[in-house]
Tab-separated table of C-alpha atoms and ligand atoms in Angstrom:
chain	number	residue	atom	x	y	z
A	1	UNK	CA	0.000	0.000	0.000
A	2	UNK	CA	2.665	2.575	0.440
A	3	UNK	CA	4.047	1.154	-3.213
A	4	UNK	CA	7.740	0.735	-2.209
A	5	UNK	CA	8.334	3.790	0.000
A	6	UNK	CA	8.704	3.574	3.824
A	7	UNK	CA	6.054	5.615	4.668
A	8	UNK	CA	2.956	7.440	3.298
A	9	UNK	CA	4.676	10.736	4.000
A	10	UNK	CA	7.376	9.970	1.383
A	11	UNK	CA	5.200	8.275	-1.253
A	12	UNK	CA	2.644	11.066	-0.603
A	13	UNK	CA	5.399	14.144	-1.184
A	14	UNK	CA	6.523	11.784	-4.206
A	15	UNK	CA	3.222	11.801	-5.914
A	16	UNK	CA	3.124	15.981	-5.736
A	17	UNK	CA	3.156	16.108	-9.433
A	18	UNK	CA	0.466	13.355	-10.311
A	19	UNK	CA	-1.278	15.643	-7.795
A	20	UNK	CA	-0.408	19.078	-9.163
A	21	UNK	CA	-1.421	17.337	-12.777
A	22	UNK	CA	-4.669	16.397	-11.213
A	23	UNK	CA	-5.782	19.955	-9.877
A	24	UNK	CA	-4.855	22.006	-13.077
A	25	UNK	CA	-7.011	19.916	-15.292
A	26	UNK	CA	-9.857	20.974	-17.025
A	27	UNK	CA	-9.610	24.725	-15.403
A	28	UNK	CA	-7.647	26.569	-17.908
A	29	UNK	CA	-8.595	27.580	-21.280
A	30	UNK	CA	-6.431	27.148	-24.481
A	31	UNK	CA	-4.656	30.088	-23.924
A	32	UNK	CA	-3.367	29.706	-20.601
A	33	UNK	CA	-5.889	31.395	-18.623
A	34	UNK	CA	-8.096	29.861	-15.635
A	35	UNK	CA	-11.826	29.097	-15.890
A	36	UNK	CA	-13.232	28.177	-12.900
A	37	UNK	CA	-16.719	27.903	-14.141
A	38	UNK	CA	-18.072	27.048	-10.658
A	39	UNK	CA	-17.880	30.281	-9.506
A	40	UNK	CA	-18.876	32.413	-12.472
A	41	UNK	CA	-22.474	33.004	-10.623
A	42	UNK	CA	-20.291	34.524	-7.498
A	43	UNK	CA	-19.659	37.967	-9.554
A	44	UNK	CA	-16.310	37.879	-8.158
A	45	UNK	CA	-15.344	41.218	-10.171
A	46	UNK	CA	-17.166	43.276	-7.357
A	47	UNK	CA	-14.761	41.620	-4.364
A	48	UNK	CA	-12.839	44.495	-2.636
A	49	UNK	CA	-12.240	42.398	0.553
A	50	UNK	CA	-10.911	38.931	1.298
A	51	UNK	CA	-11.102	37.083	4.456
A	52	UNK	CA	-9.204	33.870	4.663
A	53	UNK	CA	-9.329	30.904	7.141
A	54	UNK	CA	-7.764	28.380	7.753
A	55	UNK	CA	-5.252	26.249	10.327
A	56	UNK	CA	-2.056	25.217	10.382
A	57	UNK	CA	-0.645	23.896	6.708
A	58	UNK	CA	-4.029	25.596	5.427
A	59	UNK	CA	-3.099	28.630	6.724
A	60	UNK	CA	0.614	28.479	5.489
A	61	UNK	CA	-1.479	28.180	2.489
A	62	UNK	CA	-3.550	30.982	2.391
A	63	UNK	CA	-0.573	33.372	3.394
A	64	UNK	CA	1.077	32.826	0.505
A	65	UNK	CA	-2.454	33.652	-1.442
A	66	UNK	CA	-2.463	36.837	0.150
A	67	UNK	CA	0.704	37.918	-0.712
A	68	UNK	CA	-0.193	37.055	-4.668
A	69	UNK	CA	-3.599	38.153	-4.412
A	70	UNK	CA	-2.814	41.661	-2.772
A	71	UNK	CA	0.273	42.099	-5.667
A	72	UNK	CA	-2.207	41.596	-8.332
A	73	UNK	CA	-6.193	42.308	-7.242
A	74	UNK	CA	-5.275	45.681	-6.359
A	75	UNK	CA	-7.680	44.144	-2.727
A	76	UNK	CA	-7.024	43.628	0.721
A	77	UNK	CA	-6.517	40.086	1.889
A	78	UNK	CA	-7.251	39.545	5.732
A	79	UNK	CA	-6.147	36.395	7.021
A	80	UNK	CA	-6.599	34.531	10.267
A	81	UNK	CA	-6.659	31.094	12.027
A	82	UNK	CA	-9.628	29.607	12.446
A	83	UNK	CA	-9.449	29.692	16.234
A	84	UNK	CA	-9.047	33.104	16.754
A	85	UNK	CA	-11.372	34.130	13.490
A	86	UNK	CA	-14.261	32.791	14.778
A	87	UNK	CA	-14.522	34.976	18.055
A	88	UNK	CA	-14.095	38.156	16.057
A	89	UNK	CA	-16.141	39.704	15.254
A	90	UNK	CA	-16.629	39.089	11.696
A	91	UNK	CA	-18.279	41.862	9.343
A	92	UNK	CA	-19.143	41.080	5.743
A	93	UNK	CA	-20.873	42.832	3.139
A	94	UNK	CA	-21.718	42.559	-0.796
A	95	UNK	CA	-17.825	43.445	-1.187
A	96	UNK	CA	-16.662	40.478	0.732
A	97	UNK	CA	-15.917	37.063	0.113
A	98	UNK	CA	-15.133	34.209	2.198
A	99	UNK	CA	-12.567	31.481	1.271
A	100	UNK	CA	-12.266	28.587	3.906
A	101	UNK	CA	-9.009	26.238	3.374
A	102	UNK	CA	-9.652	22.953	4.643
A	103	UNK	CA	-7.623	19.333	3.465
A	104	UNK	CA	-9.986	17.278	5.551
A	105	UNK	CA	-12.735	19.227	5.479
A	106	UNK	CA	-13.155	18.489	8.630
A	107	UNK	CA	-11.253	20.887	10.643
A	108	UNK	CA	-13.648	22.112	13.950
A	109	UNK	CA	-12.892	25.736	14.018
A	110	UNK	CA	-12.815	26.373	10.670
A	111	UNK	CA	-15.945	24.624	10.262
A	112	UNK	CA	-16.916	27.076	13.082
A	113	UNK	CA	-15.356	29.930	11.501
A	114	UNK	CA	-17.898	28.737	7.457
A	115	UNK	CA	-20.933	28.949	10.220
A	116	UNK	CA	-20.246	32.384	11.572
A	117	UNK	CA	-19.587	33.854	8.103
A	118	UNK	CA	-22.664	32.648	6.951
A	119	UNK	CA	-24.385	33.471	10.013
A	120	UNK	CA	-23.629	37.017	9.642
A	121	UNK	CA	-24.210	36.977	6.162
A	122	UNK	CA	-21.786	36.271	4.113
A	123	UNK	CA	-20.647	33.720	1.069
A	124	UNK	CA	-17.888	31.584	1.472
A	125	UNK	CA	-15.708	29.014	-1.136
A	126	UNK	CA	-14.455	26.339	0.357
A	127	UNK	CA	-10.773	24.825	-0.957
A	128	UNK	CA	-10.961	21.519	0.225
A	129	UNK	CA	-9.621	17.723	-0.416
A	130	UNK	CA	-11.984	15.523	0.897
A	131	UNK	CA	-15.277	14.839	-0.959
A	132	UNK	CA	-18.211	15.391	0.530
A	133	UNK	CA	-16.521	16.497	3.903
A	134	UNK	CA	-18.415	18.774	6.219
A	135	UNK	CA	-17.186	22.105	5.179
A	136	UNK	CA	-17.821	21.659	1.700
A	137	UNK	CA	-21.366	21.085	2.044
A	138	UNK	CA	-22.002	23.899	4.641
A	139	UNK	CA	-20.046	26.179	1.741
A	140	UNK	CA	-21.554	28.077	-1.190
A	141	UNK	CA	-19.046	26.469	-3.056
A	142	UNK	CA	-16.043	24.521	-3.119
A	143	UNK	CA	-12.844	24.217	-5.575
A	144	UNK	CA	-11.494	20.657	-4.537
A	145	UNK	CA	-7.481	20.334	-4.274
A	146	UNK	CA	-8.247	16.939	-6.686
A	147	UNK	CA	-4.805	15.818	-4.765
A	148	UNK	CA	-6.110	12.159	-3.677
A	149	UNK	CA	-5.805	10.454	-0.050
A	150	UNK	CA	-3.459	11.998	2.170
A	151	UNK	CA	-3.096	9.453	5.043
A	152	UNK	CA	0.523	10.806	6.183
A	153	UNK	CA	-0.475	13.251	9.621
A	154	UNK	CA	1.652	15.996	8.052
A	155	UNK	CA	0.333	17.589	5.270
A	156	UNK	CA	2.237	17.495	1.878
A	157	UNK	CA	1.262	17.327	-1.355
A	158	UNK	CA	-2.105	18.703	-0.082
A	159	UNK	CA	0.117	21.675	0.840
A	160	UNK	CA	1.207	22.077	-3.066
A	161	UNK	CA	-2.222	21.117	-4.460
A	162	UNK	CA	-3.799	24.083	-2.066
A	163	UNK	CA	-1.418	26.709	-3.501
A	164	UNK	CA	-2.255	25.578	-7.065
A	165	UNK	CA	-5.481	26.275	-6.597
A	166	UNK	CA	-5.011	29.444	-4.888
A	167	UNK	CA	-2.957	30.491	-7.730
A	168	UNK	CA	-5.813	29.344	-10.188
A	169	UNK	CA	-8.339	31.502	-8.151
A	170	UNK	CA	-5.903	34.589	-7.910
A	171	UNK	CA	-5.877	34.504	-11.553
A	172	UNK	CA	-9.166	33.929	-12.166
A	173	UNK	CA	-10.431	36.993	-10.003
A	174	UNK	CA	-7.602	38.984	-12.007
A	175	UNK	CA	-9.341	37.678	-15.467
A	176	UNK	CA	-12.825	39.142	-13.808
A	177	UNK	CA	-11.259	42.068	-12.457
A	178	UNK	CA	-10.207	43.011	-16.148
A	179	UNK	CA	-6.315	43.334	-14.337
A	180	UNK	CA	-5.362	40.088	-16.173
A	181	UNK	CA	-1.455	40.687	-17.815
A	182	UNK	CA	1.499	39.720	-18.870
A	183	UNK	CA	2.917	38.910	-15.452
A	184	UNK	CA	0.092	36.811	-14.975
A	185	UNK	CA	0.495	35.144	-18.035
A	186	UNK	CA	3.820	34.041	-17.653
A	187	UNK	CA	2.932	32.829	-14.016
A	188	UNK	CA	-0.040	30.647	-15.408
A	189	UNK	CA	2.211	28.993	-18.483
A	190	UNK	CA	4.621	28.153	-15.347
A	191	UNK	CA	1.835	26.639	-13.506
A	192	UNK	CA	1.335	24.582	-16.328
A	193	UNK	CA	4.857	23.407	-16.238
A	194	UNK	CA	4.703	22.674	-12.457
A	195	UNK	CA	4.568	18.869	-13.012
A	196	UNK	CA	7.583	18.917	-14.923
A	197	UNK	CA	8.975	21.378	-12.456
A	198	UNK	CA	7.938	19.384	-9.436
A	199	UNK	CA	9.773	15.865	-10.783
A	200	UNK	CA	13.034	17.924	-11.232
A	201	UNK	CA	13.366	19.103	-7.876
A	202	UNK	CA	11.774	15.789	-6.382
A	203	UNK	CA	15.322	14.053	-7.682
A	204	UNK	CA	17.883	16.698	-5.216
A	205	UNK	CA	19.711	14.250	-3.486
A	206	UNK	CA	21.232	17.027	-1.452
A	207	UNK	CA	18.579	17.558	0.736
A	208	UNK	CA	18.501	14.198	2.535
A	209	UNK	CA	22.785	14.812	2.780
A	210	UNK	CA	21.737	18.038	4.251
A	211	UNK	CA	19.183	16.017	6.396
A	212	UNK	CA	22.097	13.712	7.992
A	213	UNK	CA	23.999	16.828	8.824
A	214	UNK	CA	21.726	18.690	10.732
A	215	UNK	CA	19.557	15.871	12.493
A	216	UNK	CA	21.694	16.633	15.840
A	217	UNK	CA	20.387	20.331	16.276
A	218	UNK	CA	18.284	20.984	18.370
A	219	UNK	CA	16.919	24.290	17.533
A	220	UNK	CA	16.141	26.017	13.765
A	221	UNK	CA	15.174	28.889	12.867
A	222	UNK	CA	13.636	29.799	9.750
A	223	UNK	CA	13.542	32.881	7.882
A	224	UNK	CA	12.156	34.012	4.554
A	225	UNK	CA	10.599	37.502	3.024
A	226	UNK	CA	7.513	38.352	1.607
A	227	UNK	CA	5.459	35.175	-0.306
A	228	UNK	CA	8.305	33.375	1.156
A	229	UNK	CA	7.415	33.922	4.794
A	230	UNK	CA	4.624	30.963	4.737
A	231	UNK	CA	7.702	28.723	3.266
A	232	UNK	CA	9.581	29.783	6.286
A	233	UNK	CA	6.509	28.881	8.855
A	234	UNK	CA	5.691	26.029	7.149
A	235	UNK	CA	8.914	24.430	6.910
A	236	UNK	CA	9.107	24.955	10.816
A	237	UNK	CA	5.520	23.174	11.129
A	238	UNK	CA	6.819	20.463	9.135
A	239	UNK	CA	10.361	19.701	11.482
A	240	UNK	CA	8.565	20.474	15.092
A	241	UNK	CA	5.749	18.097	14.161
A	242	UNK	CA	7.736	15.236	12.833
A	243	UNK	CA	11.303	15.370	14.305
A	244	UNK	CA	9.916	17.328	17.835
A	245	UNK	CA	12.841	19.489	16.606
A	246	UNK	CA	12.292	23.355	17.754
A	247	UNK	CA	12.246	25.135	15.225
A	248	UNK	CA	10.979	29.107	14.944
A	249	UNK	CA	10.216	30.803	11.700
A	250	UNK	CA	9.765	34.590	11.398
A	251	UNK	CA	10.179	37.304	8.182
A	252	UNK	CA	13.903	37.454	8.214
A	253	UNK	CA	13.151	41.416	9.227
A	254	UNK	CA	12.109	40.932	12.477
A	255	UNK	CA	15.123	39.429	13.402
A	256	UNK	CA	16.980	42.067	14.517
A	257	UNK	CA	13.946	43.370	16.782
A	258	UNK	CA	14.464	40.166	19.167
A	259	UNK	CA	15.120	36.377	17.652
A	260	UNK	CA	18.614	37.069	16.481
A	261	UNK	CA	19.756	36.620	20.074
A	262	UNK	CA	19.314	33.152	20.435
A	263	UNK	CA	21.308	32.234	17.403
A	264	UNK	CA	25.268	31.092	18.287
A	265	UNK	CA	26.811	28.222	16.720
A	266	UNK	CA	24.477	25.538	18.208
A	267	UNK	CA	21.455	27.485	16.373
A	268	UNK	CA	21.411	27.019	12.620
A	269	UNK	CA	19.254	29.434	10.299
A	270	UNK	CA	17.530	27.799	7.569
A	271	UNK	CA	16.905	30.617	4.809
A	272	UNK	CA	14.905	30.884	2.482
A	273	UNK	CA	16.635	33.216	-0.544
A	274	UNK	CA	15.377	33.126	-3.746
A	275	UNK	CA	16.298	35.095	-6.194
A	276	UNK	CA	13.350	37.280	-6.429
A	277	UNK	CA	12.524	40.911	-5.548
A	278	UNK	CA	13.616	41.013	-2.271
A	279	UNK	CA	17.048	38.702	-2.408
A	280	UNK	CA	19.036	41.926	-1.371
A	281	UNK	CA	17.372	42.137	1.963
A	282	UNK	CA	17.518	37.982	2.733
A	283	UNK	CA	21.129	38.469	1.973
A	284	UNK	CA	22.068	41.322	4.381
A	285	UNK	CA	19.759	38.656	6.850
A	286	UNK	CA	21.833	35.673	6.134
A	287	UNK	CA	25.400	38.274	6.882
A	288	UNK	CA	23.890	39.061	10.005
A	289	UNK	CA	22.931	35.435	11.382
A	290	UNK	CA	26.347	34.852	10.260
A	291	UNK	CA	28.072	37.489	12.433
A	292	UNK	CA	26.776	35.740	14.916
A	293	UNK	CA	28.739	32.650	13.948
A	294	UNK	CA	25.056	30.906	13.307
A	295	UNK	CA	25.367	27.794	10.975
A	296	UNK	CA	23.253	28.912	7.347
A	297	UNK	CA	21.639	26.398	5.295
A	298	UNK	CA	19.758	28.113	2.491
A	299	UNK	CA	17.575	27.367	0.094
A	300	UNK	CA	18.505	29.437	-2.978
A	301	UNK	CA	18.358	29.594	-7.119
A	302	UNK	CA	20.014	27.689	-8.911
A	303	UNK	CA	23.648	29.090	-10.251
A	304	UNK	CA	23.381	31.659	-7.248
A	305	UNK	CA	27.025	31.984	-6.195
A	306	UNK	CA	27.104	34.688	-4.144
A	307	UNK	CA	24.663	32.583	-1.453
A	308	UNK	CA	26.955	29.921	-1.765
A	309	UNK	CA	30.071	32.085	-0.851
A	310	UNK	CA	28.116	33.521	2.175
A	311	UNK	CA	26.059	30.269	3.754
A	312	UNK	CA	27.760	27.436	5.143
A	313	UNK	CA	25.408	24.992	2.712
A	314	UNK	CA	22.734	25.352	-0.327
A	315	UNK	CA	20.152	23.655	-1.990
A	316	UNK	CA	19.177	24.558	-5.482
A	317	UNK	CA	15.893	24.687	-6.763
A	318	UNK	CA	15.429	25.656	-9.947
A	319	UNK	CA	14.201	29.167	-11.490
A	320	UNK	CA	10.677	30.153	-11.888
A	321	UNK	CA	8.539	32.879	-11.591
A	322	UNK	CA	9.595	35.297	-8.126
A	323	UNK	CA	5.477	34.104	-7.210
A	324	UNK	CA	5.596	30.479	-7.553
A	325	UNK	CA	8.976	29.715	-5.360
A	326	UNK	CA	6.237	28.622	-2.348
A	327	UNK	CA	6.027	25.848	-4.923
A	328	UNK	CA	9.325	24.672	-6.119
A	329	UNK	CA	10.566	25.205	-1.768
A	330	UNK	CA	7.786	23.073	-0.591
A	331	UNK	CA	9.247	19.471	-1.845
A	332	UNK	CA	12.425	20.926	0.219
A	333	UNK	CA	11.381	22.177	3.276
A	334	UNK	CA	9.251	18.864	3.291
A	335	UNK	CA	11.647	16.221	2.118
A	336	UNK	CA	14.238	17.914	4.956
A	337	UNK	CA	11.886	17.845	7.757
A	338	UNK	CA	11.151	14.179	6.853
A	339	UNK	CA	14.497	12.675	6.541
A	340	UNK	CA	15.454	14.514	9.822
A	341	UNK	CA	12.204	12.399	11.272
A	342	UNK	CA	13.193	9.252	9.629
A	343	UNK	CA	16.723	9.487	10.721
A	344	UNK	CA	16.042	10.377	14.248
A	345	UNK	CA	13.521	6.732	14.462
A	346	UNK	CA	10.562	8.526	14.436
A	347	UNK	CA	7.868	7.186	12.391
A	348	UNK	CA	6.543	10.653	10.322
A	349	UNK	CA	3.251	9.328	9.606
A	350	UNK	CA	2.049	8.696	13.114
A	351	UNK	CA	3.481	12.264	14.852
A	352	UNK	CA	2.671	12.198	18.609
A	353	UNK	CA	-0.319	13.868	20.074
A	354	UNK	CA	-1.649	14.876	16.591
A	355	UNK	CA	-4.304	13.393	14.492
A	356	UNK	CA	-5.112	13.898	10.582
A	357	UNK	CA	-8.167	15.767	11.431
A	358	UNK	CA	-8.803	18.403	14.005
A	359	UNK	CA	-12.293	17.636	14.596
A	360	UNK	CA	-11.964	19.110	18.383
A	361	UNK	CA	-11.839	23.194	19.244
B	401	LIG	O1	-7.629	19.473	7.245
B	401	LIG	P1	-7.155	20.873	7.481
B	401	LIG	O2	-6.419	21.430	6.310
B	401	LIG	O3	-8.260	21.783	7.918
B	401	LIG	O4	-6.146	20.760	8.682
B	401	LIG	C1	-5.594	21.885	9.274
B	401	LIG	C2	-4.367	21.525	10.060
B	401	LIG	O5	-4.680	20.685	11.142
B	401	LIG	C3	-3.327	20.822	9.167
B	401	LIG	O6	-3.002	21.597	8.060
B	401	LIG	C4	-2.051	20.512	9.948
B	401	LIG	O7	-1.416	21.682	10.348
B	401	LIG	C5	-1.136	19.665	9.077
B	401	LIG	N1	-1.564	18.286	9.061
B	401	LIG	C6	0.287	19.765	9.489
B	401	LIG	O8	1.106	19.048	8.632
């Protein structure tokens, strides 16, 4: 059942393109551009306002919609966790739309959080794996992640398959919004590719080297900027709740207002630096944790050097457009946190004291 592989977790993050294949079919047209018919009745062009929910992975998620949704809709995205959402108070209008991320469907408080929305009012669309699971029903409407069973604890390619359709919905609001470009056009061929993509950076054999090195720390922190800030929290998620390493993640700019005091030799940073608009400021981040004689692994573009020359070790991953790196880091930050587990003798599909779906508040 786990077809060769030693657990689910690693047959499940091995299956991410399949998966990826699975959730762009049959929503883009023949030029490239996303039609997601379901929600044509929504009148999305009028949405001025966002509000995202979600928990954990989900959330991760939905941070890194924001971020692409805010560059492009010319909206505001607010997000929150379910379990704090839900006893805000939550004001919608005509303006406002709803989007509940959910793998299992099944998640308590953000099944909470669907109820209040559309208690006070308000639509919601649900992005969701599971069939026929709770919060899709009590939705409006729901764009399924079409990623198959996850039955690894820790989420992974539901975490990819989420973002794709995030993506897909960014785009599709900027195709309503009339704000569709060429920026967005090169981001949805590259979507496209993503399979492809995917399989290339599933074969880096240097992550599971960089795996054996580090397995002995006992504290990580993780930094990224901008879309890149979920990668950071989620690849902290992903060791703490696998390996029961402690690991922090924050934007690499707060750093200096507290964090970078615990780093020494003993505390490793694991950066995120691609090269993308804001590569200048990760590096000055990465010269600073050094100065502190922190170990640096980073995560950078391929044929970047000058990352090389200032971090103790690098992965690669390959080049793509500055919005889809949450993407092509995900396999990474996954695959690391995973090995660490395996190597350690834990078993990554049965974490301790967690359970697939939070069906408790
Ligand atoms: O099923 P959901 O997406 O609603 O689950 C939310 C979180 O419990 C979930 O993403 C959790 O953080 C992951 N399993 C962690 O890997």
């Amino acid at each position: 059942e786990k077809g060769g592989f030693k657990h689910f977790m690693i047959k499940e993050i091995y299956e991410t393109p399949e998966a990826v294949e699975s959730a762009l079919v049959g929503r883009f047209d023949e030029h490239g551009r996303p039609t997601l018919y379901e929600l044509d009745e929504f009148n999305l062009e009028r949405i001025k306002r966002i509000l995202l929910v979600a928990c954990g992975t989900s959330y991760h998620a939905g941070l890194v919609f924001k971020y692409f949704a805010e560059k492009y809709l010319d909206i505001d995205v607010l997000i929150d966790v379910a379990s704090e959402f839900r006893y805000r108070p939550i004001r919608v209008d005509d303006e406002t739309i709803t989007i509940a991320i959910s793998q299992s469907g099944e998640t308590a408080d953000t099944l909470e959080s669907v109820r209040a929305v559309k208690k006070a009012g308000g639509k919601v669309i649900a992005i969701a794996n599971v069939v026929g699971s709770t919060i899709t029903r009590e939705s409006d409407v729901t764009l399924f992640m079409n990623a198959g069973p996850e039955i690894g604890v820790a989420a992974s390619k539901t975490y990819v398959n989420q973002l794709v359709v995030l993506y897909t919905l960014g785009m599709y609001m900027a195709r309503k919004k009339g704000v569709w470009n060429e920026q967005l056009s090169s981001v949805s061929k590259e979507l496209m590719n993503m399979p492809k993509i995917l399989k290339y950076v599933l074969q880096n054999q240097e992550i599971e080297r960089m795996a054996e090195y580090y397995k002995n720390y006992h504290h990580f922190m993780y930094i990224g900027r901008g879309i890149n800030t979920a990668t950071a929290m989620e690849g902290a998620l992903k060791l703490k709740e696998i390996s029961y390493i402690n690991a922090v993640a924050y934007p690499a700019g707060e750093l200096k207002h507290g964090p970078i005091a615990l780093l020494d030799p003993t505390f490793p940073v694991f950066a995120i630096v691609p090269n993308d608009s804001l590569y200048e400021k990760m590096r000055s981040n990465i010269e600073e944790s050094r100065a502190r004689n922190a170990r640096i692994l980073s995560v950078a573009t391929e044929g970047d050097e000058e990352i090389k020359r200032i971090s103790h070790d690098v992965i690669y991953v390959p080049k793509v457009h500055e919005d889809l790196y949450p993407l092509v880091m995900a396999p990474v930050i996954q695959l690391f946190a995973y090995h660490i587990a395996d190597k350690r003798g834990y078993d990554p599909d049965k974490p301790r004291n967690l359970a697939k779906s939070v069906t408790v508040e």
